[in-house]
């Protein structure tokens, strides 16, 4: 096999398409349109994500030699020192790009990088492993908000939803080579159902309803400026339909393989459940963007899903 194929396997190329949606959905969750700083955040996210992939295989090279001898490091197609050097270089590049997006972005990227390294080197096989991975995904979402607006706090609710999904996927992945228990996929299935319900609800419509008193028509506040009135109106039907469709796509993408793994928790079906959970990250990100009222960003994120499926046919996503 060629060197490029080996590196594509090491870096899990299909999973790369789940990364840009973190920063994009984080930016709109913070109430802003994606801009040039958002692009820097995406570049930082891609570098840090791939640093984690390379470091993961470097740390697992002994285990993979027994359980996955076909992986690039145990098969000898990539030297361990090269994988470690790539992880270091990608981490430095990710932090550099975040610094270019501003101090708020770097303030989020630094703990994100630390979480990635801590997970791969120390936390992966401990009870804190899934929580660390969920934290990393949530921070990646906040990175987009910090780079775009400098105010990542506004994206905390959606970061929590994205982190919960990652927590479920990571919990299932801990059994992907052994299988044997239905509890993790069942728990992930329940989490998917809850998340689907939450993202299908319009965040802006909920806020508008809370801001108006009983019997008050939204947008008719005395002394409110026209621009404010437009923000207080309920989400248009088209936006609601898009949000519902994306939430449904998320539910199907994650829920179907989780169900199969729960009914038959064999290693192959558990691995498919992990792959389905990873792929479901994209429609979830898109649904979060639609929930924030940015249909164009949601469509742009959703367009990454077919690309991920295309490359998943050539390179394993797990």
PDB file of C-alpha atoms in Angstrom, residues 1-317:
ATOM      1  CA  UNK A   1       0.000   0.000   0.000  1.00  0.00           C
ATOM      2  CA  UNK A   2       1.131   3.569  -0.634  1.00  0.00           C
ATOM      3  CA  UNK A   3       2.348   5.918   2.082  1.00  0.00           C
ATOM      4  CA  UNK A   4      -0.589   8.249   1.453  1.00  0.00           C
ATOM      5  CA  UNK A   5      -3.022   5.399   2.109  1.00  0.00           C
ATOM      6  CA  UNK A   6      -1.262   4.558   5.354  1.00  0.00           C
ATOM      7  CA  UNK A   7      -1.449   8.161   6.563  1.00  0.00           C
ATOM      8  CA  UNK A   8      -5.107   8.371   5.550  1.00  0.00           C
ATOM      9  CA  UNK A   9      -5.756   5.335   7.761  1.00  0.00           C
ATOM     10  CA  UNK A  10      -3.705   6.725  10.632  1.00  0.00           C
ATOM     11  CA  UNK A  11      -5.486  10.082  10.532  1.00  0.00           C
ATOM     12  CA  UNK A  12      -8.879   8.480   9.849  1.00  0.00           C
ATOM     13  CA  UNK A  13      -9.639  10.743   6.895  1.00  0.00           C
ATOM     14  CA  UNK A  14     -13.440  10.222   6.812  1.00  0.00           C
ATOM     15  CA  UNK A  15     -13.762  11.436  10.409  1.00  0.00           C
ATOM     16  CA  UNK A  16     -12.113  14.704   9.396  1.00  0.00           C
ATOM     17  CA  UNK A  17     -15.390  15.846   7.835  1.00  0.00           C
ATOM     18  CA  UNK A  18     -17.012  15.878  11.283  1.00  0.00           C
ATOM     19  CA  UNK A  19     -14.683  18.679  12.442  1.00  0.00           C
ATOM     20  CA  UNK A  20     -15.567  21.917  10.546  1.00  0.00           C
ATOM     21  CA  UNK A  21     -19.148  21.795  11.811  1.00  0.00           C
ATOM     22  CA  UNK A  22     -17.913  22.295  15.370  1.00  0.00           C
ATOM     23  CA  UNK A  23     -16.573  25.781  14.705  1.00  0.00           C
ATOM     24  CA  UNK A  24     -19.335  26.723  12.256  1.00  0.00           C
ATOM     25  CA  UNK A  25     -22.172  25.731  14.579  1.00  0.00           C
ATOM     26  CA  UNK A  26     -20.313  27.343  17.485  1.00  0.00           C
ATOM     27  CA  UNK A  27     -20.040  30.636  15.626  1.00  0.00           C
ATOM     28  CA  UNK A  28     -23.768  30.874  14.868  1.00  0.00           C
ATOM     29  CA  UNK A  29     -24.673  29.637  18.354  1.00  0.00           C
ATOM     30  CA  UNK A  30     -22.819  32.713  19.630  1.00  0.00           C
ATOM     31  CA  UNK A  31     -25.072  34.897  17.471  1.00  0.00           C
ATOM     32  CA  UNK A  32     -22.674  35.742  14.632  1.00  0.00           C
ATOM     33  CA  UNK A  33     -22.086  34.901  11.023  1.00  0.00           C
ATOM     34  CA  UNK A  34     -18.964  32.844  10.241  1.00  0.00           C
ATOM     35  CA  UNK A  35     -16.077  35.065   9.133  1.00  0.00           C
ATOM     36  CA  UNK A  36     -12.348  34.855   8.415  1.00  0.00           C
ATOM     37  CA  UNK A  37     -11.579  34.176  12.074  1.00  0.00           C
ATOM     38  CA  UNK A  38     -14.005  31.264  11.947  1.00  0.00           C
ATOM     39  CA  UNK A  39     -11.899  29.799   9.126  1.00  0.00           C
ATOM     40  CA  UNK A  40      -8.825  30.041  11.343  1.00  0.00           C
ATOM     41  CA  UNK A  41     -10.759  28.224  14.074  1.00  0.00           C
ATOM     42  CA  UNK A  42     -11.683  25.482  11.605  1.00  0.00           C
ATOM     43  CA  UNK A  43      -8.030  25.120  10.608  1.00  0.00           C
ATOM     44  CA  UNK A  44      -7.030  24.928  14.268  1.00  0.00           C
ATOM     45  CA  UNK A  45      -9.722  22.308  14.942  1.00  0.00           C
ATOM     46  CA  UNK A  46      -8.597  20.163  12.014  1.00  0.00           C
ATOM     47  CA  UNK A  47      -4.976  20.235  13.158  1.00  0.00           C
ATOM     48  CA  UNK A  48      -5.778  19.425  16.787  1.00  0.00           C
ATOM     49  CA  UNK A  49      -8.187  16.653  15.776  1.00  0.00           C
ATOM     50  CA  UNK A  50      -5.617  15.003  13.539  1.00  0.00           C
ATOM     51  CA  UNK A  51      -2.948  15.430  16.217  1.00  0.00           C
ATOM     52  CA  UNK A  52      -5.218  13.378  18.446  1.00  0.00           C
ATOM     53  CA  UNK A  53      -5.601  10.680  15.781  1.00  0.00           C
ATOM     54  CA  UNK A  54      -1.843  10.321  15.306  1.00  0.00           C
ATOM     55  CA  UNK A  55      -1.159  10.393  19.039  1.00  0.00           C
ATOM     56  CA  UNK A  56      -3.914   7.830  19.648  1.00  0.00           C
ATOM     57  CA  UNK A  57      -2.264   5.231  17.424  1.00  0.00           C
ATOM     58  CA  UNK A  58       1.177   6.030  18.848  1.00  0.00           C
ATOM     59  CA  UNK A  59      -0.094   5.426  22.377  1.00  0.00           C
ATOM     60  CA  UNK A  60      -2.011   2.268  21.351  1.00  0.00           C
ATOM     61  CA  UNK A  61       0.704   0.705  19.181  1.00  0.00           C
ATOM     62  CA  UNK A  62       1.289  -2.248  21.534  1.00  0.00           C
ATOM     63  CA  UNK A  63      -2.426  -3.001  21.926  1.00  0.00           C
ATOM     64  CA  UNK A  64      -3.010  -2.622  18.179  1.00  0.00           C
ATOM     65  CA  UNK A  65      -0.210  -5.098  17.485  1.00  0.00           C
ATOM     66  CA  UNK A  66      -2.347  -7.746  19.196  1.00  0.00           C
ATOM     67  CA  UNK A  67      -5.871  -6.657  18.250  1.00  0.00           C
ATOM     68  CA  UNK A  68      -5.430  -4.680  14.991  1.00  0.00           C
ATOM     69  CA  UNK A  69      -2.158  -5.731  13.377  1.00  0.00           C
ATOM     70  CA  UNK A  70      -3.329  -4.216  10.079  1.00  0.00           C
ATOM     71  CA  UNK A  71      -3.169  -0.653  11.494  1.00  0.00           C
ATOM     72  CA  UNK A  72      -0.394   1.547  10.021  1.00  0.00           C
ATOM     73  CA  UNK A  73       1.962   1.429  13.033  1.00  0.00           C
ATOM     74  CA  UNK A  74       1.929  -2.291  13.948  1.00  0.00           C
ATOM     75  CA  UNK A  75       2.034  -3.237  10.259  1.00  0.00           C
ATOM     76  CA  UNK A  76       5.210  -1.165   9.837  1.00  0.00           C
ATOM     77  CA  UNK A  77       3.809   1.150   7.167  1.00  0.00           C
ATOM     78  CA  UNK A  78       4.395   4.183   9.412  1.00  0.00           C
ATOM     79  CA  UNK A  79       7.107   4.435  12.044  1.00  0.00           C
ATOM     80  CA  UNK A  80       5.978   5.276  15.598  1.00  0.00           C
ATOM     81  CA  UNK A  81       8.442   8.171  15.719  1.00  0.00           C
ATOM     82  CA  UNK A  82       6.845   9.651  12.595  1.00  0.00           C
ATOM     83  CA  UNK A  83       3.357   9.431  14.101  1.00  0.00           C
ATOM     84  CA  UNK A  84       4.542  11.117  17.309  1.00  0.00           C
ATOM     85  CA  UNK A  85       6.328  13.856  15.366  1.00  0.00           C
ATOM     86  CA  UNK A  86       3.153  14.439  13.343  1.00  0.00           C
ATOM     87  CA  UNK A  87       1.120  14.764  16.533  1.00  0.00           C
ATOM     88  CA  UNK A  88       3.548  17.376  17.890  1.00  0.00           C
ATOM     89  CA  UNK A  89       3.657  19.353  14.630  1.00  0.00           C
ATOM     90  CA  UNK A  90      -0.123  19.317  14.223  1.00  0.00           C
ATOM     91  CA  UNK A  91      -0.643  20.465  17.804  1.00  0.00           C
ATOM     92  CA  UNK A  92       1.751  23.383  17.289  1.00  0.00           C
ATOM     93  CA  UNK A  93       0.004  24.301  14.038  1.00  0.00           C
ATOM     94  CA  UNK A  94      -3.406  24.163  15.693  1.00  0.00           C
ATOM     95  CA  UNK A  95      -2.345  26.465  18.492  1.00  0.00           C
ATOM     96  CA  UNK A  96      -0.708  28.828  16.014  1.00  0.00           C
ATOM     97  CA  UNK A  97      -3.869  29.113  13.940  1.00  0.00           C
ATOM     98  CA  UNK A  98      -5.920  29.714  17.076  1.00  0.00           C
ATOM     99  CA  UNK A  99      -3.526  32.478  18.110  1.00  0.00           C
ATOM    100  CA  UNK A 100      -4.076  34.068  14.716  1.00  0.00           C
ATOM    101  CA  UNK A 101      -7.809  34.175  15.454  1.00  0.00           C
ATOM    102  CA  UNK A 102      -7.232  36.144  18.666  1.00  0.00           C
ATOM    103  CA  UNK A 103      -6.627  35.677  22.369  1.00  0.00           C
ATOM    104  CA  UNK A 104     -10.134  34.336  23.149  1.00  0.00           C
ATOM    105  CA  UNK A 105      -9.640  31.587  20.566  1.00  0.00           C
ATOM    106  CA  UNK A 106      -6.216  30.662  21.935  1.00  0.00           C
ATOM    107  CA  UNK A 107      -7.661  30.621  25.456  1.00  0.00           C
ATOM    108  CA  UNK A 108     -10.007  27.842  24.295  1.00  0.00           C
ATOM    109  CA  UNK A 109      -7.562  26.023  21.983  1.00  0.00           C
ATOM    110  CA  UNK A 110      -4.915  25.598  24.687  1.00  0.00           C
ATOM    111  CA  UNK A 111      -7.126  23.542  27.063  1.00  0.00           C
ATOM    112  CA  UNK A 112      -8.518  21.725  24.028  1.00  0.00           C
ATOM    113  CA  UNK A 113      -5.008  20.614  23.036  1.00  0.00           C
ATOM    114  CA  UNK A 114      -4.245  19.658  26.636  1.00  0.00           C
ATOM    115  CA  UNK A 115      -7.432  17.585  26.807  1.00  0.00           C
ATOM    116  CA  UNK A 116      -6.541  15.759  23.580  1.00  0.00           C
ATOM    117  CA  UNK A 117      -3.091  14.824  24.861  1.00  0.00           C
ATOM    118  CA  UNK A 118      -4.374  13.895  28.312  1.00  0.00           C
ATOM    119  CA  UNK A 119      -7.012  11.618  26.784  1.00  0.00           C
ATOM    120  CA  UNK A 120      -4.609   9.758  24.499  1.00  0.00           C
ATOM    121  CA  UNK A 121      -1.760   9.401  26.991  1.00  0.00           C
ATOM    122  CA  UNK A 122      -3.515   8.917  30.324  1.00  0.00           C
ATOM    123  CA  UNK A 123      -7.298   9.048  30.469  1.00  0.00           C
ATOM    124  CA  UNK A 124      -8.466   6.827  27.614  1.00  0.00           C
ATOM    125  CA  UNK A 125      -8.824   3.624  29.628  1.00  0.00           C
ATOM    126  CA  UNK A 126     -10.047   5.265  32.820  1.00  0.00           C
ATOM    127  CA  UNK A 127     -13.644   6.166  33.750  1.00  0.00           C
ATOM    128  CA  UNK A 128     -12.745   9.769  32.879  1.00  0.00           C
ATOM    129  CA  UNK A 129     -12.000   8.841  29.256  1.00  0.00           C
ATOM    130  CA  UNK A 130     -15.457   9.443  27.739  1.00  0.00           C
ATOM    131  CA  UNK A 131     -15.838  12.660  29.733  1.00  0.00           C
ATOM    132  CA  UNK A 132     -12.486  13.910  28.429  1.00  0.00           C
ATOM    133  CA  UNK A 133     -13.493  13.179  24.845  1.00  0.00           C
ATOM    134  CA  UNK A 134     -16.844  14.914  25.339  1.00  0.00           C
ATOM    135  CA  UNK A 135     -15.020  17.893  26.829  1.00  0.00           C
ATOM    136  CA  UNK A 136     -12.732  18.080  23.810  1.00  0.00           C
ATOM    137  CA  UNK A 137     -15.672  18.155  21.391  1.00  0.00           C
ATOM    138  CA  UNK A 138     -17.448  20.795  23.455  1.00  0.00           C
ATOM    139  CA  UNK A 139     -14.318  22.946  23.559  1.00  0.00           C
ATOM    140  CA  UNK A 140     -13.945  22.591  19.800  1.00  0.00           C
ATOM    141  CA  UNK A 141     -17.471  23.981  19.434  1.00  0.00           C
ATOM    142  CA  UNK A 142     -16.619  26.868  21.772  1.00  0.00           C
ATOM    143  CA  UNK A 143     -13.464  27.542  19.749  1.00  0.00           C
ATOM    144  CA  UNK A 144     -15.601  28.630  16.811  1.00  0.00           C
ATOM    145  CA  UNK A 145     -17.612  30.947  19.053  1.00  0.00           C
ATOM    146  CA  UNK A 146     -14.495  32.403  20.706  1.00  0.00           C
ATOM    147  CA  UNK A 147     -12.741  33.036  17.396  1.00  0.00           C
ATOM    148  CA  UNK A 148     -15.770  34.603  15.745  1.00  0.00           C
ATOM    149  CA  UNK A 149     -17.168  36.753  18.546  1.00  0.00           C
ATOM    150  CA  UNK A 150     -14.779  36.571  21.489  1.00  0.00           C
ATOM    151  CA  UNK A 151     -17.763  35.479  23.613  1.00  0.00           C
ATOM    152  CA  UNK A 152     -17.828  31.664  23.783  1.00  0.00           C
ATOM    153  CA  UNK A 153     -20.220  31.685  26.766  1.00  0.00           C
ATOM    154  CA  UNK A 154     -23.220  32.089  24.464  1.00  0.00           C
ATOM    155  CA  UNK A 155     -22.450  28.744  22.842  1.00  0.00           C
ATOM    156  CA  UNK A 156     -22.252  26.782  26.101  1.00  0.00           C
ATOM    157  CA  UNK A 157     -25.765  25.217  25.817  1.00  0.00           C
ATOM    158  CA  UNK A 158     -25.139  23.834  22.338  1.00  0.00           C
ATOM    159  CA  UNK A 159     -21.627  22.730  23.351  1.00  0.00           C
ATOM    160  CA  UNK A 160     -23.220  20.688  26.131  1.00  0.00           C
ATOM    161  CA  UNK A 161     -25.517  18.958  23.626  1.00  0.00           C
ATOM    162  CA  UNK A 162     -22.642  18.173  21.279  1.00  0.00           C
ATOM    163  CA  UNK A 163     -20.543  16.944  24.185  1.00  0.00           C
ATOM    164  CA  UNK A 164     -23.342  14.640  25.354  1.00  0.00           C
ATOM    165  CA  UNK A 165     -23.457  12.999  21.942  1.00  0.00           C
ATOM    166  CA  UNK A 166     -19.681  12.508  22.005  1.00  0.00           C
ATOM    167  CA  UNK A 167     -19.892  11.054  25.504  1.00  0.00           C
ATOM    168  CA  UNK A 168     -22.361   8.439  24.239  1.00  0.00           C
ATOM    169  CA  UNK A 169     -20.264   7.520  21.187  1.00  0.00           C
ATOM    170  CA  UNK A 170     -17.049   7.255  23.200  1.00  0.00           C
ATOM    171  CA  UNK A 171     -18.714   5.045  25.810  1.00  0.00           C
ATOM    172  CA  UNK A 172     -19.790   2.632  23.060  1.00  0.00           C
ATOM    173  CA  UNK A 173     -16.326   2.735  21.460  1.00  0.00           C
ATOM    174  CA  UNK A 174     -14.682   1.361  24.603  1.00  0.00           C
ATOM    175  CA  UNK A 175     -16.162  -2.050  23.706  1.00  0.00           C
ATOM    176  CA  UNK A 176     -15.735  -1.976  19.941  1.00  0.00           C
ATOM    177  CA  UNK A 177     -13.098  -4.716  19.807  1.00  0.00           C
ATOM    178  CA  UNK A 178     -14.728  -6.946  22.455  1.00  0.00           C
ATOM    179  CA  UNK A 179     -18.482  -6.338  22.261  1.00  0.00           C
ATOM    180  CA  UNK A 180     -20.448  -8.446  24.712  1.00  0.00           C
ATOM    181  CA  UNK A 181     -22.799  -5.980  26.412  1.00  0.00           C
ATOM    182  CA  UNK A 182     -25.939  -4.145  25.314  1.00  0.00           C
ATOM    183  CA  UNK A 183     -25.830  -1.441  27.978  1.00  0.00           C
ATOM    184  CA  UNK A 184     -23.579   1.120  26.211  1.00  0.00           C
ATOM    185  CA  UNK A 185     -25.506   1.108  22.905  1.00  0.00           C
ATOM    186  CA  UNK A 186     -28.807   1.203  24.808  1.00  0.00           C
ATOM    187  CA  UNK A 187     -27.616   4.216  26.802  1.00  0.00           C
ATOM    188  CA  UNK A 188     -26.387   5.865  23.607  1.00  0.00           C
ATOM    189  CA  UNK A 189     -29.757   5.198  21.974  1.00  0.00           C
ATOM    190  CA  UNK A 190     -31.557   6.873  24.877  1.00  0.00           C
ATOM    191  CA  UNK A 191     -29.184   9.853  24.717  1.00  0.00           C
ATOM    192  CA  UNK A 192     -29.822  10.158  20.984  1.00  0.00           C
ATOM    193  CA  UNK A 193     -33.573  10.271  21.560  1.00  0.00           C
ATOM    194  CA  UNK A 194     -33.228  13.039  24.154  1.00  0.00           C
ATOM    195  CA  UNK A 195     -30.840  15.048  22.003  1.00  0.00           C
ATOM    196  CA  UNK A 196     -33.102  14.698  18.977  1.00  0.00           C
ATOM    197  CA  UNK A 197     -35.998  16.166  20.925  1.00  0.00           C
ATOM    198  CA  UNK A 198     -33.906  19.048  22.240  1.00  0.00           C
ATOM    199  CA  UNK A 199     -32.350  20.092  18.924  1.00  0.00           C
ATOM    200  CA  UNK A 200     -35.684  19.818  17.132  1.00  0.00           C
ATOM    201  CA  UNK A 201     -37.007  22.626  19.326  1.00  0.00           C
ATOM    202  CA  UNK A 202     -36.329  26.202  18.220  1.00  0.00           C
ATOM    203  CA  UNK A 203     -34.011  28.021  20.603  1.00  0.00           C
ATOM    204  CA  UNK A 204     -35.076  31.486  19.426  1.00  0.00           C
ATOM    205  CA  UNK A 205     -38.765  30.676  19.541  1.00  0.00           C
ATOM    206  CA  UNK A 206     -38.371  29.444  23.109  1.00  0.00           C
ATOM    207  CA  UNK A 207     -36.543  32.620  24.118  1.00  0.00           C
ATOM    208  CA  UNK A 208     -39.190  34.789  22.482  1.00  0.00           C
ATOM    209  CA  UNK A 209     -41.980  32.990  24.293  1.00  0.00           C
ATOM    210  CA  UNK A 210     -40.209  33.407  27.620  1.00  0.00           C
ATOM    211  CA  UNK A 211     -39.628  37.116  26.988  1.00  0.00           C
ATOM    212  CA  UNK A 212     -43.302  37.869  26.426  1.00  0.00           C
ATOM    213  CA  UNK A 213     -45.903  37.881  29.133  1.00  0.00           C
ATOM    214  CA  UNK A 214     -49.217  35.990  29.155  1.00  0.00           C
ATOM    215  CA  UNK A 215     -51.510  37.251  26.427  1.00  0.00           C
ATOM    216  CA  UNK A 216     -48.768  39.338  24.802  1.00  0.00           C
ATOM    217  CA  UNK A 217     -48.124  38.921  21.100  1.00  0.00           C
ATOM    218  CA  UNK A 218     -44.368  38.525  20.456  1.00  0.00           C
ATOM    219  CA  UNK A 219     -42.944  41.601  18.756  1.00  0.00           C
ATOM    220  CA  UNK A 220     -45.526  44.096  20.094  1.00  0.00           C
ATOM    221  CA  UNK A 221     -43.534  45.439  23.052  1.00  0.00           C
ATOM    222  CA  UNK A 222     -44.055  49.169  23.571  1.00  0.00           C
ATOM    223  CA  UNK A 223     -40.882  51.117  22.829  1.00  0.00           C
ATOM    224  CA  UNK A 224     -39.082  48.198  21.155  1.00  0.00           C
ATOM    225  CA  UNK A 225     -37.066  49.009  18.068  1.00  0.00           C
ATOM    226  CA  UNK A 226     -37.985  47.347  14.739  1.00  0.00           C
ATOM    227  CA  UNK A 227     -34.722  45.399  14.650  1.00  0.00           C
ATOM    228  CA  UNK A 228     -35.480  43.914  18.051  1.00  0.00           C
ATOM    229  CA  UNK A 229     -38.996  43.070  16.909  1.00  0.00           C
ATOM    230  CA  UNK A 230     -37.613  40.974  14.085  1.00  0.00           C
ATOM    231  CA  UNK A 231     -35.521  38.963  16.537  1.00  0.00           C
ATOM    232  CA  UNK A 232     -38.482  38.311  18.817  1.00  0.00           C
ATOM    233  CA  UNK A 233     -40.720  36.842  16.149  1.00  0.00           C
ATOM    234  CA  UNK A 234     -41.146  33.046  16.043  1.00  0.00           C
ATOM    235  CA  UNK A 235     -38.822  31.092  13.798  1.00  0.00           C
ATOM    236  CA  UNK A 236     -40.222  30.873  10.228  1.00  0.00           C
ATOM    237  CA  UNK A 237     -41.804  27.612   9.142  1.00  0.00           C
ATOM    238  CA  UNK A 238     -39.040  26.887   6.612  1.00  0.00           C
ATOM    239  CA  UNK A 239     -36.367  27.119   9.323  1.00  0.00           C
ATOM    240  CA  UNK A 240     -38.434  24.875  11.557  1.00  0.00           C
ATOM    241  CA  UNK A 241     -38.793  22.293   8.790  1.00  0.00           C
ATOM    242  CA  UNK A 242     -35.039  22.319   8.162  1.00  0.00           C
ATOM    243  CA  UNK A 243     -34.289  21.918  11.854  1.00  0.00           C
ATOM    244  CA  UNK A 244     -36.729  19.014  12.153  1.00  0.00           C
ATOM    245  CA  UNK A 245     -35.318  17.290   9.069  1.00  0.00           C
ATOM    246  CA  UNK A 246     -31.756  17.574  10.332  1.00  0.00           C
ATOM    247  CA  UNK A 247     -32.747  16.319  13.782  1.00  0.00           C
ATOM    248  CA  UNK A 248     -34.431  13.333  12.121  1.00  0.00           C
ATOM    249  CA  UNK A 249     -31.311  12.661  10.030  1.00  0.00           C
ATOM    250  CA  UNK A 250     -29.256  12.698  13.205  1.00  0.00           C
ATOM    251  CA  UNK A 251     -31.644  10.287  14.936  1.00  0.00           C
ATOM    252  CA  UNK A 252     -31.579   7.805  12.055  1.00  0.00           C
ATOM    253  CA  UNK A 253     -27.823   7.985  11.457  1.00  0.00           C
ATOM    254  CA  UNK A 254     -26.993   7.317  15.102  1.00  0.00           C
ATOM    255  CA  UNK A 255     -30.044   5.373  16.243  1.00  0.00           C
ATOM    256  CA  UNK A 256     -30.107   2.588  13.681  1.00  0.00           C
ATOM    257  CA  UNK A 257     -26.606   1.180  14.341  1.00  0.00           C
ATOM    258  CA  UNK A 258     -27.048   1.695  18.095  1.00  0.00           C
ATOM    259  CA  UNK A 259     -30.189  -0.437  17.931  1.00  0.00           C
ATOM    260  CA  UNK A 260     -28.423  -3.192  15.997  1.00  0.00           C
ATOM    261  CA  UNK A 261     -25.545  -3.215  18.481  1.00  0.00           C
ATOM    262  CA  UNK A 262     -27.953  -3.326  21.427  1.00  0.00           C
ATOM    263  CA  UNK A 263     -29.738  -6.351  19.953  1.00  0.00           C
ATOM    264  CA  UNK A 264     -26.486  -8.114  19.060  1.00  0.00           C
ATOM    265  CA  UNK A 265     -23.456  -6.574  20.818  1.00  0.00           C
ATOM    266  CA  UNK A 266     -20.863  -8.331  18.681  1.00  0.00           C
ATOM    267  CA  UNK A 267     -17.583  -6.546  17.819  1.00  0.00           C
ATOM    268  CA  UNK A 268     -18.567  -5.911  14.146  1.00  0.00           C
ATOM    269  CA  UNK A 269     -21.939  -4.370  15.060  1.00  0.00           C
ATOM    270  CA  UNK A 270     -20.402  -2.403  17.913  1.00  0.00           C
ATOM    271  CA  UNK A 271     -17.830  -0.995  15.508  1.00  0.00           C
ATOM    272  CA  UNK A 272     -20.626  -0.050  13.111  1.00  0.00           C
ATOM    273  CA  UNK A 273     -22.409   1.664  15.978  1.00  0.00           C
ATOM    274  CA  UNK A 274     -19.286   3.714  16.698  1.00  0.00           C
ATOM    275  CA  UNK A 275     -18.967   4.604  13.024  1.00  0.00           C
ATOM    276  CA  UNK A 276     -22.639   5.594  12.894  1.00  0.00           C
ATOM    277  CA  UNK A 277     -22.237   7.745  15.975  1.00  0.00           C
ATOM    278  CA  UNK A 278     -19.256   9.535  14.471  1.00  0.00           C
ATOM    279  CA  UNK A 279     -21.073  10.162  11.185  1.00  0.00           C
ATOM    280  CA  UNK A 280     -24.124  11.416  13.100  1.00  0.00           C
ATOM    281  CA  UNK A 281     -22.023  14.275  14.455  1.00  0.00           C
ATOM    282  CA  UNK A 282     -22.480  16.137  11.161  1.00  0.00           C
ATOM    283  CA  UNK A 283     -26.306  16.221  11.093  1.00  0.00           C
ATOM    284  CA  UNK A 284     -26.246  17.091  14.795  1.00  0.00           C
ATOM    285  CA  UNK A 285     -23.956  20.052  14.139  1.00  0.00           C
ATOM    286  CA  UNK A 286     -26.181  21.121  11.252  1.00  0.00           C
ATOM    287  CA  UNK A 287     -29.290  20.834  13.429  1.00  0.00           C
ATOM    288  CA  UNK A 288     -27.628  22.986  16.100  1.00  0.00           C
ATOM    289  CA  UNK A 289     -26.861  25.628  13.482  1.00  0.00           C
ATOM    290  CA  UNK A 290     -30.465  25.550  12.264  1.00  0.00           C
ATOM    291  CA  UNK A 291     -31.617  25.745  15.879  1.00  0.00           C
ATOM    292  CA  UNK A 292     -29.580  28.937  16.212  1.00  0.00           C
ATOM    293  CA  UNK A 293     -31.429  30.381  13.214  1.00  0.00           C
ATOM    294  CA  UNK A 294     -28.728  30.000  10.550  1.00  0.00           C
ATOM    295  CA  UNK A 295     -30.163  27.849   7.795  1.00  0.00           C
ATOM    296  CA  UNK A 296     -27.345  28.566   5.322  1.00  0.00           C
ATOM    297  CA  UNK A 297     -24.693  27.443   7.790  1.00  0.00           C
ATOM    298  CA  UNK A 298     -26.762  24.359   8.592  1.00  0.00           C
ATOM    299  CA  UNK A 299     -26.941  23.405   4.909  1.00  0.00           C
ATOM    300  CA  UNK A 300     -23.198  23.994   4.491  1.00  0.00           C
ATOM    301  CA  UNK A 301     -22.439  21.676   7.419  1.00  0.00           C
ATOM    302  CA  UNK A 302     -24.881  19.015   6.202  1.00  0.00           C
ATOM    303  CA  UNK A 303     -23.153  19.035   2.800  1.00  0.00           C
ATOM    304  CA  UNK A 304     -20.077  17.525   4.457  1.00  0.00           C
ATOM    305  CA  UNK A 305     -21.923  14.276   5.205  1.00  0.00           C
ATOM    306  CA  UNK A 306     -21.839  12.862   1.636  1.00  0.00           C
ATOM    307  CA  UNK A 307     -18.092  13.547   1.462  1.00  0.00           C
ATOM    308  CA  UNK A 308     -17.557  11.677   4.699  1.00  0.00           C
ATOM    309  CA  UNK A 309     -19.576   8.711   3.421  1.00  0.00           C
ATOM    310  CA  UNK A 310     -17.608   8.679   0.176  1.00  0.00           C
ATOM    311  CA  UNK A 311     -14.237   8.403   1.883  1.00  0.00           C
ATOM    312  CA  UNK A 312     -15.556   6.007   4.531  1.00  0.00           C
ATOM    313  CA  UNK A 313     -15.917   3.440   1.743  1.00  0.00           C
ATOM    314  CA  UNK A 314     -12.175   3.620   1.198  1.00  0.00           C
ATOM    315  CA  UNK A 315     -10.777   4.202   4.687  1.00  0.00           C
ATOM    316  CA  UNK A 316     -12.201   3.053   8.041  1.00  0.00           C
ATOM    317  CA  UNK A 317     -13.653   5.846  10.130  1.00  0.00           C
TER     318      UNK A 317
END
